[in-house]
mmCIF file of C-alpha atoms and ligand atoms in Angstrom:
data_model
loop_
_atom_site.group_PDB
_atom_site.id
_atom_site.type_symbol
_atom_site.label_atom_id
_atom_site.label_comp_id
_atom_site.label_asym_id
_atom_site.label_seq_id
_atom_site.Cartn_x
_atom_site.Cartn_y
_atom_site.Cartn_z
ATOM 1 C CA MET A 1378 -14.346 -2.860 18.143
ATOM 2 C CA ARG A 1379 -17.419 -1.069 19.183
ATOM 3 C CA SER A 1380 -16.029 -0.492 22.908
ATOM 4 C CA ASN A 1381 -14.877 2.437 24.081
ATOM 5 C CA GLY A 1382 -11.234 3.151 25.578
ATOM 6 C CA MET A 1383 -8.134 1.739 24.447
ATOM 7 C CA ARG A 1384 -8.203 -2.115 23.962
ATOM 8 C CA VAL A 1385 -5.128 -4.665 23.677
ATOM 9 C CA LEU A 1386 -6.035 -8.235 22.398
ATOM 10 C CA GLY A 1387 -3.476 -11.091 22.843
ATOM 11 C CA LEU A 1388 -3.483 -13.978 20.428
ATOM 12 C CA TYR A 1389 -1.760 -17.056 21.484
ATOM 13 C CA GLY A 1390 -1.021 -20.447 20.149
ATOM 14 C CA MET A 1391 1.872 -22.781 19.248
ATOM 15 C CA GLY A 1392 4.397 -21.877 16.397
ATOM 16 C CA GLY A 1393 2.589 -22.700 12.765
ATOM 17 C CA ILE A 1394 -0.964 -22.389 14.093
ATOM 18 C CA GLY A 1395 -1.695 -19.295 12.199
ATOM 19 C CA LYS A 1396 -1.184 -16.404 14.569
ATOM 20 C CA THR A 1397 0.560 -14.093 12.021
ATOM 21 C CA THR A 1398 -1.707 -15.032 9.302
ATOM 22 C CA LEU A 1399 -4.763 -14.123 11.755
ATOM 23 C CA ALA A 1400 -2.908 -10.813 12.807
ATOM 24 C CA LYS A 1401 -2.389 -9.732 8.996
ATOM 25 C CA ALA A 1402 -6.032 -10.572 8.175
ATOM 26 C CA PHE A 1403 -7.361 -8.799 11.051
ATOM 27 C CA PHE A 1404 -4.926 -5.663 10.341
ATOM 28 C CA ASN A 1405 -6.325 -5.664 6.778
ATOM 29 C CA ARG A 1406 -9.924 -5.912 7.820
ATOM 30 C CA ILE A 1407 -10.023 -3.074 10.206
ATOM 31 C CA ILE A 1408 -7.202 -0.925 8.495
ATOM 32 C CA VAL A 1409 -9.865 1.576 6.795
ATOM 33 C CA ASP A 1410 -11.008 2.686 10.323
ATOM 34 C CA PHE A 1411 -7.328 3.839 11.189
ATOM 35 C CA GLU A 1412 -5.505 6.810 9.725
ATOM 36 C CA HIS A 1413 -2.562 6.130 11.978
ATOM 37 C CA ARG A 1414 -1.207 2.386 11.932
ATOM 38 C CA SER A 1415 1.869 0.062 12.421
ATOM 39 C CA PHE A 1416 2.484 -3.447 12.054
ATOM 40 C CA ILE A 1417 5.597 -4.788 13.710
ATOM 41 C CA SER A 1418 6.791 -8.119 12.782
ATOM 42 C CA SER A 1419 9.089 -10.514 14.360
ATOM 43 C CA VAL A 1420 9.305 -8.682 17.839
ATOM 44 C CA ARG A 1421 11.101 -11.538 19.489
ATOM 45 C CA GLU A 1422 13.793 -11.681 16.988
ATOM 46 C CA VAL A 1423 14.535 -8.027 16.604
ATOM 47 C CA SER A 1424 14.621 -7.417 20.170
ATOM 48 C CA SER A 1425 17.238 -9.932 20.740
ATOM 49 C CA LYS A 1426 19.677 -7.359 18.881
ATOM 50 C CA ASP A 1427 21.210 -4.521 20.654
ATOM 51 C CA GLU A 1428 18.928 -1.626 20.725
ATOM 52 C CA GLY A 1429 16.475 -3.644 18.881
ATOM 53 C CA LEU A 1430 13.532 -2.968 21.035
ATOM 54 C CA ILE A 1431 14.066 0.784 20.872
ATOM 55 C CA SER A 1432 14.274 0.758 17.096
ATOM 56 C CA LEU A 1433 11.160 -1.095 16.750
ATOM 57 C CA ARG A 1434 9.634 1.737 19.287
ATOM 58 C CA ASN A 1435 10.808 4.540 17.010
ATOM 59 C CA ARG A 1436 9.285 2.529 14.103
ATOM 60 C CA ILE A 1437 5.811 2.846 15.805
ATOM 61 C CA ILE A 1438 6.451 6.582 16.548
ATOM 62 C CA SER A 1439 7.385 7.153 12.829
ATOM 63 C CA ASP A 1440 4.590 5.059 11.606
ATOM 64 C CA ILE A 1441 1.885 6.694 13.565
ATOM 65 C CA SER A 1442 2.933 10.258 13.703
ATOM 66 C CA SER A 1443 5.383 10.432 10.743
ATOM 67 C CA GLN A 1444 7.905 11.913 13.067
ATOM 68 C CA ALA A 1445 11.592 10.393 12.889
ATOM 69 C CA VAL A 1446 13.130 9.674 16.232
ATOM 70 C CA VAL A 1447 16.622 8.387 17.108
ATOM 71 C CA GLY A 1448 17.695 7.063 20.400
ATOM 72 C CA ASN A 1449 15.711 6.329 23.575
ATOM 73 C CA ASP A 1450 12.943 9.082 23.601
ATOM 74 C CA ILE A 1451 9.961 8.020 25.748
ATOM 75 C CA SER A 1452 8.363 11.226 25.638
ATOM 76 C CA ALA A 1453 8.184 11.299 21.844
ATOM 77 C CA PHE A 1454 6.682 7.744 22.043
ATOM 78 C CA ARG A 1455 4.077 8.980 24.726
ATOM 79 C CA ARG A 1456 3.335 12.131 22.570
ATOM 80 C CA ALA A 1457 2.700 9.911 19.544
ATOM 81 C CA VAL A 1458 0.306 7.653 20.982
ATOM 82 C CA SER A 1459 -1.712 9.951 22.875
ATOM 83 C CA GLU A 1460 -2.236 12.293 20.121
ATOM 84 C CA ASN A 1461 -3.182 9.769 17.411
ATOM 85 C CA ARG A 1462 -5.878 6.991 17.493
ATOM 86 C CA ALA A 1463 -3.690 4.121 16.329
ATOM 87 C CA LEU A 1464 -4.014 0.658 15.256
ATOM 88 C CA ILE A 1465 -0.753 -1.445 16.031
ATOM 89 C CA ILE A 1466 0.141 -5.065 15.696
ATOM 90 C CA LEU A 1467 3.227 -6.358 17.633
ATOM 91 C CA ASP A 1468 3.699 -9.796 16.279
ATOM 92 C CA ASP A 1469 5.317 -12.656 18.042
ATOM 93 C CA VAL A 1470 6.210 -11.320 21.237
ATOM 94 C CA ASP A 1471 7.891 -13.768 23.930
ATOM 95 C CA ASP A 1472 8.866 -11.346 26.999
ATOM 96 C CA VAL A 1473 6.570 -9.011 28.875
ATOM 97 C CA LYS A 1474 9.634 -6.685 28.748
ATOM 98 C CA GLN A 1475 8.939 -6.358 25.015
ATOM 99 C CA LEU A 1476 5.212 -5.021 25.959
ATOM 100 C CA ASP A 1477 6.833 -2.685 28.677
ATOM 101 C CA THR A 1478 8.913 -0.976 25.796
ATOM 102 C CA LEU A 1479 6.538 -1.139 22.958
ATOM 103 C CA ILE A 1480 3.233 -0.339 24.899
ATOM 104 C CA GLY A 1481 4.254 1.145 28.124
ATOM 105 C CA LYS A 1482 0.975 2.026 29.863
ATOM 106 C CA ARG A 1483 -2.597 1.481 28.229
ATOM 107 C CA GLU A 1484 -3.284 4.973 29.818
ATOM 108 C CA TRP A 1485 -0.835 6.682 27.410
ATOM 109 C CA PHE A 1486 -2.927 5.812 24.269
ATOM 110 C CA HIS A 1487 -5.424 7.808 22.524
ATOM 111 C CA GLU A 1488 -9.301 6.768 23.074
ATOM 112 C CA GLY A 1489 -10.113 4.309 20.367
ATOM 113 C CA SER A 1490 -6.576 2.755 19.850
ATOM 114 C CA ARG A 1491 -6.376 -1.005 19.216
ATOM 115 C CA ILE A 1492 -3.252 -3.206 19.878
ATOM 116 C CA LEU A 1493 -3.024 -6.692 18.704
ATOM 117 C CA VAL A 1494 -0.342 -8.899 20.166
ATOM 118 C CA THR A 1495 0.721 -12.248 19.324
ATOM 119 C CA SER A 1496 2.676 -14.859 21.209
ATOM 120 C CA ARG A 1497 3.222 -18.506 21.699
ATOM 121 C CA ASP A 1498 3.320 -17.889 25.698
ATOM 122 C CA THR A 1499 0.505 -16.658 27.508
ATOM 123 C CA ARG A 1500 3.133 -15.507 30.034
ATOM 124 C CA ALA A 1501 4.207 -12.884 27.832
ATOM 125 C CA LEU A 1502 0.731 -11.382 27.598
ATOM 126 C CA PRO A 1503 -0.192 -10.425 31.328
ATOM 127 C CA GLU A 1504 -3.335 -8.699 32.382
ATOM 128 C CA THR A 1505 -1.240 -5.535 33.044
ATOM 129 C CA HIS A 1506 -0.990 -4.904 29.238
ATOM 130 C CA VAL A 1507 -3.657 -7.110 27.619
ATOM 131 C CA ASN A 1508 -7.492 -6.763 27.991
ATOM 132 C CA VAL A 1509 -8.542 -9.955 26.222
ATOM 133 C CA LEU A 1510 -6.889 -13.293 25.609
ATOM 134 C CA TYR A 1511 -7.925 -15.440 22.621
ATOM 135 C CA GLU A 1512 -6.367 -18.839 21.822
ATOM 136 C CA VAL A 1513 -5.865 -19.219 17.975
ATOM 137 C CA GLN A 1514 -8.094 -22.148 17.078
ATOM 138 C CA ILE A 1515 -6.667 -25.232 14.986
ATOM 139 C CA LEU A 1516 -8.521 -25.221 11.613
ATOM 140 C CA ASP A 1517 -11.381 -27.669 11.454
ATOM 141 C CA ASP A 1518 -11.477 -31.098 9.245
ATOM 142 C CA SER A 1519 -12.806 -29.420 6.231
ATOM 143 C CA GLU A 1520 -10.859 -26.205 6.377
ATOM 144 C CA SER A 1521 -7.567 -28.335 7.077
ATOM 145 C CA LEU A 1522 -8.293 -30.611 4.003
ATOM 146 C CA GLU A 1523 -9.056 -27.525 1.758
ATOM 147 C CA LEU A 1524 -5.695 -25.893 2.852
ATOM 148 C CA PHE A 1525 -3.726 -29.301 2.190
ATOM 149 C CA CYS A 1526 -5.382 -29.879 -1.129
ATOM 150 C CA TYR A 1527 -4.662 -26.278 -2.104
ATOM 151 C CA HIS A 1528 -0.806 -26.804 -1.485
ATOM 152 C CA ALA A 1529 -0.982 -30.527 -2.854
ATOM 153 C CA MET A 1530 -3.019 -30.174 -5.968
ATOM 154 C CA ARG A 1531 -3.984 -26.587 -6.355
ATOM 155 C CA ARG A 1532 -7.705 -27.613 -5.901
ATOM 156 C CA LYS A 1533 -10.157 -27.519 -3.067
ATOM 157 C CA LYS A 1534 -10.732 -31.426 -3.199
ATOM 158 C CA PRO A 1535 -8.894 -34.501 -4.454
ATOM 159 C CA ALA A 1536 -10.222 -36.226 -7.514
ATOM 160 C CA GLY A 1537 -11.069 -39.635 -6.879
ATOM 161 C CA GLU A 1538 -12.058 -41.732 -3.473
ATOM 162 C CA THR A 1539 -8.301 -42.899 -2.996
ATOM 163 C CA PHE A 1540 -6.591 -39.535 -2.912
ATOM 164 C CA LEU A 1541 -9.222 -38.066 -1.014
ATOM 165 C CA LYS A 1542 -8.930 -40.888 1.657
ATOM 166 C CA LEU A 1543 -5.050 -40.283 1.574
ATOM 167 C CA SER A 1544 -5.551 -36.753 1.999
ATOM 168 C CA LYS A 1545 -7.717 -37.090 4.964
ATOM 169 C CA GLU A 1546 -5.110 -39.464 6.700
ATOM 170 C CA ILE A 1547 -2.389 -36.962 6.108
ATOM 171 C CA VAL A 1548 -4.550 -34.072 7.479
ATOM 172 C CA SER A 1549 -5.272 -36.190 10.573
ATOM 173 C CA LEU A 1550 -1.509 -37.306 10.997
ATOM 174 C CA THR A 1551 -0.347 -33.746 10.950
ATOM 175 C CA ALA A 1552 -2.709 -32.748 13.559
ATOM 176 C CA ARG A 1553 -4.273 -30.128 11.077
ATOM 177 C CA LEU A 1554 -1.465 -27.758 11.799
ATOM 178 C CA PRO A 1555 -1.515 -25.072 9.096
ATOM 179 C CA LEU A 1556 2.306 -24.919 8.589
ATOM 180 C CA ALA A 1557 2.441 -28.849 8.476
ATOM 181 C CA LEU A 1558 -0.281 -28.994 6.083
ATOM 182 C CA GLU A 1559 1.333 -26.321 3.774
ATOM 183 C CA VAL A 1560 4.665 -27.940 3.736
ATOM 184 C CA PHE A 1561 3.591 -31.439 3.506
ATOM 185 C CA GLY A 1562 1.049 -30.603 0.855
ATOM 186 C CA SER A 1563 3.812 -28.684 -1.291
ATOM 187 C CA MET A 1564 6.085 -31.691 -0.958
ATOM 188 C CA LEU A 1565 3.392 -33.596 -2.626
ATOM 189 C CA PHE A 1566 2.608 -31.207 -5.400
ATOM 190 C CA GLY A 1567 3.122 -32.688 -8.762
ATOM 191 C CA LYS A 1568 3.219 -36.066 -7.577
ATOM 192 C CA ARG A 1569 0.346 -38.116 -9.099
ATOM 193 C CA ARG A 1570 1.116 -41.564 -8.614
ATOM 194 C CA GLU A 1571 -0.849 -43.372 -5.523
ATOM 195 C CA LYS A 1572 2.344 -45.069 -4.483
ATOM 196 C CA GLU A 1573 4.272 -41.923 -3.976
ATOM 197 C CA TRP A 1574 1.264 -40.635 -1.516
ATOM 198 C CA VAL A 1575 1.213 -43.951 0.264
ATOM 199 C CA ASP A 1576 4.932 -43.818 0.969
ATOM 200 C CA ALA A 1577 4.429 -40.203 2.243
ATOM 201 C CA VAL A 1578 1.647 -41.422 4.632
ATOM 202 C CA ASP A 1579 3.958 -44.189 5.778
ATOM 203 C CA LYS A 1580 6.739 -41.581 6.644
ATOM 204 C CA LEU A 1581 4.167 -39.669 8.600
ATOM 205 C CA LYS A 1582 3.057 -42.637 10.440
ATOM 206 C CA LEU A 1583 6.442 -43.298 11.557
ATOM 207 C CA ILE A 1584 6.714 -39.838 13.528
ATOM 208 C CA ARG A 1585 5.147 -38.707 16.776
ATOM 209 C CA PRO A 1586 1.629 -37.625 15.786
ATOM 210 C CA GLY A 1587 1.304 -33.991 15.150
ATOM 211 C CA ASN A 1588 5.241 -33.317 15.882
ATOM 212 C CA LEU A 1589 5.718 -30.263 13.500
ATOM 213 C CA GLN A 1590 9.533 -30.517 13.571
ATOM 214 C CA GLU A 1591 9.421 -34.099 12.319
ATOM 215 C CA VAL A 1592 6.963 -33.329 9.745
ATOM 216 C CA LEU A 1593 9.324 -30.582 8.314
ATOM 217 C CA GLN A 1594 12.170 -33.204 8.501
ATOM 218 C CA ILE A 1595 10.461 -35.435 6.129
ATOM 219 C CA SER A 1596 10.160 -32.666 3.618
ATOM 220 C CA TYR A 1597 13.704 -31.726 4.099
ATOM 221 C CA GLU A 1598 14.613 -35.376 3.620
ATOM 222 C CA ALA A 1599 12.970 -35.322 0.198
ATOM 223 C CA LEU A 1600 15.229 -32.499 -1.211
ATOM 224 C CA ASP A 1601 18.232 -33.245 -3.322
ATOM 225 C CA LYS A 1602 21.654 -32.861 -1.787
ATOM 226 C CA GLN A 1603 22.356 -29.406 -3.178
ATOM 227 C CA GLU A 1604 19.038 -28.162 -2.162
ATOM 228 C CA LYS A 1605 19.643 -29.516 1.260
ATOM 229 C CA CYS A 1606 22.983 -27.526 1.544
ATOM 230 C CA VAL A 1607 21.278 -24.401 0.222
ATOM 231 C CA PHE A 1608 18.118 -24.771 2.718
ATOM 232 C CA LEU A 1609 20.599 -25.193 5.822
ATOM 233 C CA ASP A 1610 22.734 -22.163 4.508
ATOM 234 C CA ILE A 1611 19.595 -20.083 4.412
ATOM 235 C CA ALA A 1612 18.193 -21.402 7.992
ATOM 236 C CA CYS A 1613 21.642 -21.045 9.527
ATOM 237 C CA LEU A 1614 23.061 -17.886 7.937
ATOM 238 C CA PHE A 1615 21.171 -15.995 5.339
ATOM 239 C CA VAL A 1616 17.771 -15.697 6.949
ATOM 240 C CA GLN A 1617 19.078 -13.887 9.990
ATOM 241 C CA MET A 1618 20.810 -11.392 7.581
ATOM 242 C CA SER A 1619 17.561 -10.654 5.715
ATOM 243 C CA MET A 1620 19.309 -11.067 2.589
ATOM 244 C CA LYS A 1621 17.674 -10.332 -1.002
ATOM 245 C CA ARG A 1622 17.468 -13.435 -3.331
ATOM 246 C CA GLU A 1623 19.866 -12.055 -5.954
ATOM 247 C CA ASP A 1624 22.700 -11.255 -3.253
ATOM 248 C CA VAL A 1625 22.134 -15.030 -1.817
ATOM 249 C CA ILE A 1626 22.218 -16.462 -5.278
ATOM 250 C CA ASP A 1627 25.572 -14.779 -6.106
ATOM 251 C CA VAL A 1628 27.192 -16.019 -2.808
ATOM 252 C CA LEU A 1629 25.832 -19.567 -3.581
ATOM 253 C CA ARG A 1630 27.236 -19.201 -7.215
ATOM 254 C CA GLY A 1631 30.723 -18.307 -5.630
ATOM 255 C CA CYS A 1632 30.439 -21.741 -4.021
ATOM 256 C CA GLY A 1633 29.549 -23.561 -6.915
ATOM 257 C CA PHE A 1634 25.712 -23.771 -6.408
ATOM 258 C CA LYS A 1635 22.914 -23.429 -8.787
ATOM 259 C CA GLY A 1636 21.195 -21.134 -6.236
ATOM 260 C CA GLU A 1637 18.507 -19.968 -8.540
ATOM 261 C CA ILE A 1638 17.016 -23.390 -8.944
ATOM 262 C CA ALA A 1639 17.449 -24.441 -5.618
ATOM 263 C CA ILE A 1640 15.828 -21.278 -4.099
ATOM 264 C CA ALA A 1641 13.093 -21.711 -6.904
ATOM 265 C CA VAL A 1642 12.440 -25.435 -5.595
ATOM 266 C CA LEU A 1643 12.518 -24.396 -1.826
ATOM 267 C CA ARG A 1644 9.927 -21.618 -2.511
ATOM 268 C CA GLU A 1645 7.843 -24.290 -4.436
ATOM 269 C CA LYS A 1646 7.840 -26.358 -1.378
ATOM 270 C CA CYS A 1647 6.775 -23.646 1.081
ATOM 271 C CA LEU A 1648 10.030 -23.838 2.877
ATOM 272 C CA ILE A 1649 11.223 -20.298 2.075
ATOM 273 C CA LYS A 1650 9.202 -17.372 0.922
ATOM 274 C CA ILE A 1651 10.129 -14.265 -0.970
ATOM 275 C CA ARG A 1652 9.179 -10.939 0.627
ATOM 276 C CA GLU A 1653 7.916 -7.910 -1.432
ATOM 277 C CA ASP A 1654 11.309 -6.412 -1.108
ATOM 278 C CA GLU A 1655 12.932 -9.377 -2.713
ATOM 279 C CA THR A 1656 14.501 -10.644 1.067
ATOM 280 C CA ILE A 1657 14.166 -14.421 1.737
ATOM 281 C CA TRP A 1658 12.207 -15.061 4.526
ATOM 282 C CA MET A 1659 11.758 -18.738 6.474
ATOM 283 C CA HIS A 1660 9.232 -19.536 9.061
ATOM 284 C CA ASP A 1661 10.908 -19.673 12.514
ATOM 285 C CA GLN A 1662 9.833 -23.237 13.145
ATOM 286 C CA ILE A 1663 11.421 -24.200 9.650
ATOM 287 C CA ARG A 1664 14.554 -22.442 10.313
ATOM 288 C CA ASP A 1665 14.765 -23.873 13.967
ATOM 289 C CA THR A 1666 14.435 -27.454 12.051
ATOM 290 C CA GLY A 1667 17.263 -26.482 9.745
ATOM 291 C CA ARG A 1668 19.407 -25.367 12.683
ATOM 292 C CA GLN A 1669 18.763 -28.394 14.695
ATOM 293 C CA ILE A 1670 19.591 -30.704 11.580
ATOM 294 C CA VAL A 1671 22.981 -28.935 11.892
ATOM 295 C CA VAL A 1672 23.420 -29.160 15.536
ATOM 296 C CA TYR A 1673 22.661 -32.947 15.225
ATOM 297 C CA GLU A 1674 25.811 -33.085 13.245
ATOM 298 C CA ASP A 1675 27.943 -33.043 16.374
ATOM 299 C CA LEU A 1676 25.987 -32.597 19.445
ATOM 300 C CA ASP A 1677 29.130 -32.103 21.784
ATOM 301 C CA ASP A 1678 31.337 -30.016 19.554
ATOM 302 C CA PRO A 1679 30.353 -27.038 17.487
ATOM 303 C CA GLY A 1680 33.656 -26.896 15.769
ATOM 304 C CA MET A 1681 32.791 -30.080 13.841
ATOM 305 C CA ARG A 1682 29.442 -28.835 12.500
ATOM 306 C CA SER A 1683 29.156 -27.295 9.196
ATOM 307 C CA ARG A 1684 27.684 -24.126 10.144
ATOM 308 C CA LEU A 1685 28.066 -21.718 12.907
ATOM 309 C CA TRP A 1686 25.596 -18.960 13.576
ATOM 310 C CA ASP A 1687 25.691 -17.967 17.219
ATOM 311 C CA ARG A 1688 28.173 -15.276 18.072
ATOM 312 C CA SER A 1689 29.424 -16.718 21.428
ATOM 313 C CA GLU A 1690 29.796 -20.262 19.706
ATOM 314 C CA ILE A 1691 31.762 -18.894 16.866
ATOM 315 C CA LEU A 1692 34.134 -17.159 19.251
ATOM 316 C CA ASN A 1693 34.726 -20.326 21.329
ATOM 317 C CA VAL A 1694 35.326 -22.312 18.337
ATOM 318 C CA LEU A 1695 37.851 -19.763 17.064
ATOM 319 C CA ARG A 1696 39.475 -19.778 20.644
ATOM 320 C CA ASN A 1697 39.661 -23.489 20.734
ATOM 321 C CA LEU A 1698 41.154 -23.488 17.275
ATOM 322 C CA LYS A 1699 43.779 -21.077 18.166
ATOM 323 C CA VAL A 1700 44.703 -23.542 20.943
ATOM 324 C CA ARG A 1701 44.889 -26.542 18.571
ATOM 325 C CA ILE A 1702 46.981 -24.582 16.204
ATOM 326 C CA LEU A 1703 49.502 -23.827 18.973
ATOM 327 C CA ILE A 1704 49.687 -27.157 20.260
ATOM 328 C CA LYS A 1705 50.190 -28.465 16.822
ATOM 329 C CA ALA A 1706 52.970 -25.826 16.215
ATOM 330 C CA PHE A 1707 54.402 -27.068 19.548
ATOM 331 C CA GLN A 1708 54.152 -30.781 18.464
ATOM 332 C CA PHE A 1709 55.793 -29.918 15.101
ATOM 333 C CA GLU A 1710 58.682 -27.975 16.809
ATOM 334 C CA TYR A 1711 59.214 -30.749 19.273
ATOM 335 C CA LYS A 1712 59.456 -33.272 16.303
ATOM 336 C CA PHE A 1713 61.614 -31.157 14.318
ATOM 337 C CA PHE A 1714 64.066 -30.611 17.514
ATOM 338 C CA LEU A 1715 64.211 -34.558 17.797
ATOM 339 C CA CYS A 1716 64.984 -35.053 14.112
ATOM 340 C CA VAL A 1717 67.916 -32.169 14.524
ATOM 341 C CA CYS A 1718 69.205 -34.223 17.507
ATOM 342 C CA VAL A 1719 69.029 -37.710 15.740
ATOM 343 C CA ILE A 1720 70.896 -36.134 12.781
HETATM 344 N N1 ADP B 29 -6.243 -19.675 8.312
HETATM 345 C C1 ADP B 29 -5.398 -20.335 7.339
HETATM 346 N N2 ADP B 29 -5.533 -20.156 6.164
HETATM 347 C C2 ADP B 29 -4.685 -20.579 5.181
HETATM 348 N N3 ADP B 29 -3.212 -20.828 5.526
HETATM 349 C C3 ADP B 29 -2.958 -20.506 6.882
HETATM 350 C C4 ADP B 29 -3.885 -20.093 7.802
HETATM 351 N N4 ADP B 29 -3.403 -20.070 9.178
HETATM 352 C C5 ADP B 29 -2.168 -20.332 8.873
HETATM 353 N N5 ADP B 29 -1.911 -20.663 7.434
HETATM 354 C C6 ADP B 29 -0.585 -20.858 6.807
HETATM 355 O O1 ADP B 29 0.378 -21.523 7.596
HETATM 356 C C7 ADP B 29 1.647 -20.987 7.852
HETATM 357 C C8 ADP B 29 1.697 -20.778 9.329
HETATM 358 O O2 ADP B 29 1.035 -19.602 9.799
HETATM 359 P P1 ADP B 29 1.623 -18.261 10.585
HETATM 360 O O3 ADP B 29 0.562 -17.533 10.756
HETATM 361 O O4 ADP B 29 2.900 -18.064 10.026
HETATM 362 O O5 ADP B 29 1.920 -19.384 12.223
HETATM 363 P P2 ADP B 29 2.264 -18.863 13.329
HETATM 364 O O6 ADP B 29 2.549 -17.106 13.157
HETATM 365 O O7 ADP B 29 1.305 -18.948 14.495
HETATM 366 O O8 ADP B 29 3.574 -19.102 13.727
HETATM 367 C C9 ADP B 29 1.594 -19.863 7.057
HETATM 368 O O9 ADP B 29 2.366 -19.829 6.092
HETATM 369 C C10 ADP B 29 0.151 -19.635 6.594
HETATM 370 O O10 ADP B 29 0.318 -19.254 5.219
HETATM 371 MG MG1 MG B 30 4.378 -16.017 13.456
#
């Protein structure tokens, strides 16, 4: 923070390790020193949409210079970043092209500006854009135990030796990954019998150590039938539409589900979060676990899966469906023709 010039810091680490959490904490801590700031979430996801990157760059312009811009206006961006000493967070970047658009050249920026970029992949954080790289560290033993106990018991340490031993075992089997600790801890919240905890530890022992997807899958399996269905609907469909809780509940009610209760349960289990603007949010690792469950319903034929979310896959399935309907119609007409001949 004390160095001169413009600095770009890159945070990297696997999904669920705490990059976004750290970026938010960093942003909140130094926000007072910056009059002009912008926090851009989910760069990877937004940039996969048409004009997504340009809309993000326009958000940066309006955040730091209060100027509304439409369309691709690079000179407005250069003006905004050169005139204002800014703090910018770019969360979850996965391609250097995103930095080409959202940073451009470091020389364009006002003296003293700071940018923090997070990514799972160091290849998305090259030296041309990023001055300093930092690998996000896994929590240490006591921090992980504290995080797990907070979610499983709403306290810092378990009461009694038995639960302490079981908690330590869970922390070690989840490889101290914050997202795994949070979800697995929340799954055990309210469970007071030792047997239930021992069963949970046994399930963890069956998976590959520290495999996040498999830990998340255990939590999914612990849901009831309706909660599972709502979880998959959110993972595959609602989350990418950034739908508000009330609207999701409305759609679910139309399908005969008690959405209100299911959403409350999924929230308690930390499988979803509700943003301040009431939209439903799911960590991308949890979303991918849900989508993988649906893909595994039929690996070869997307048309046999319960949900489709990819545009090209949907079009393919519809095209195949049209062909199937035509074949069926032809078969029907042929049988009808045979019947008429017989009569
Ligand atoms: N240092 C931490 N203290 C408490 N909770 C944490 C910490 N780091 C991460 N978490 C929790 O773990 C989950 C995953 O963290 P997140 O920052 O979203 O990971 P990433 O961005 O690396 O995928 C979050 O829900 C967050 O609350
Ligand atoms: Mg993140």
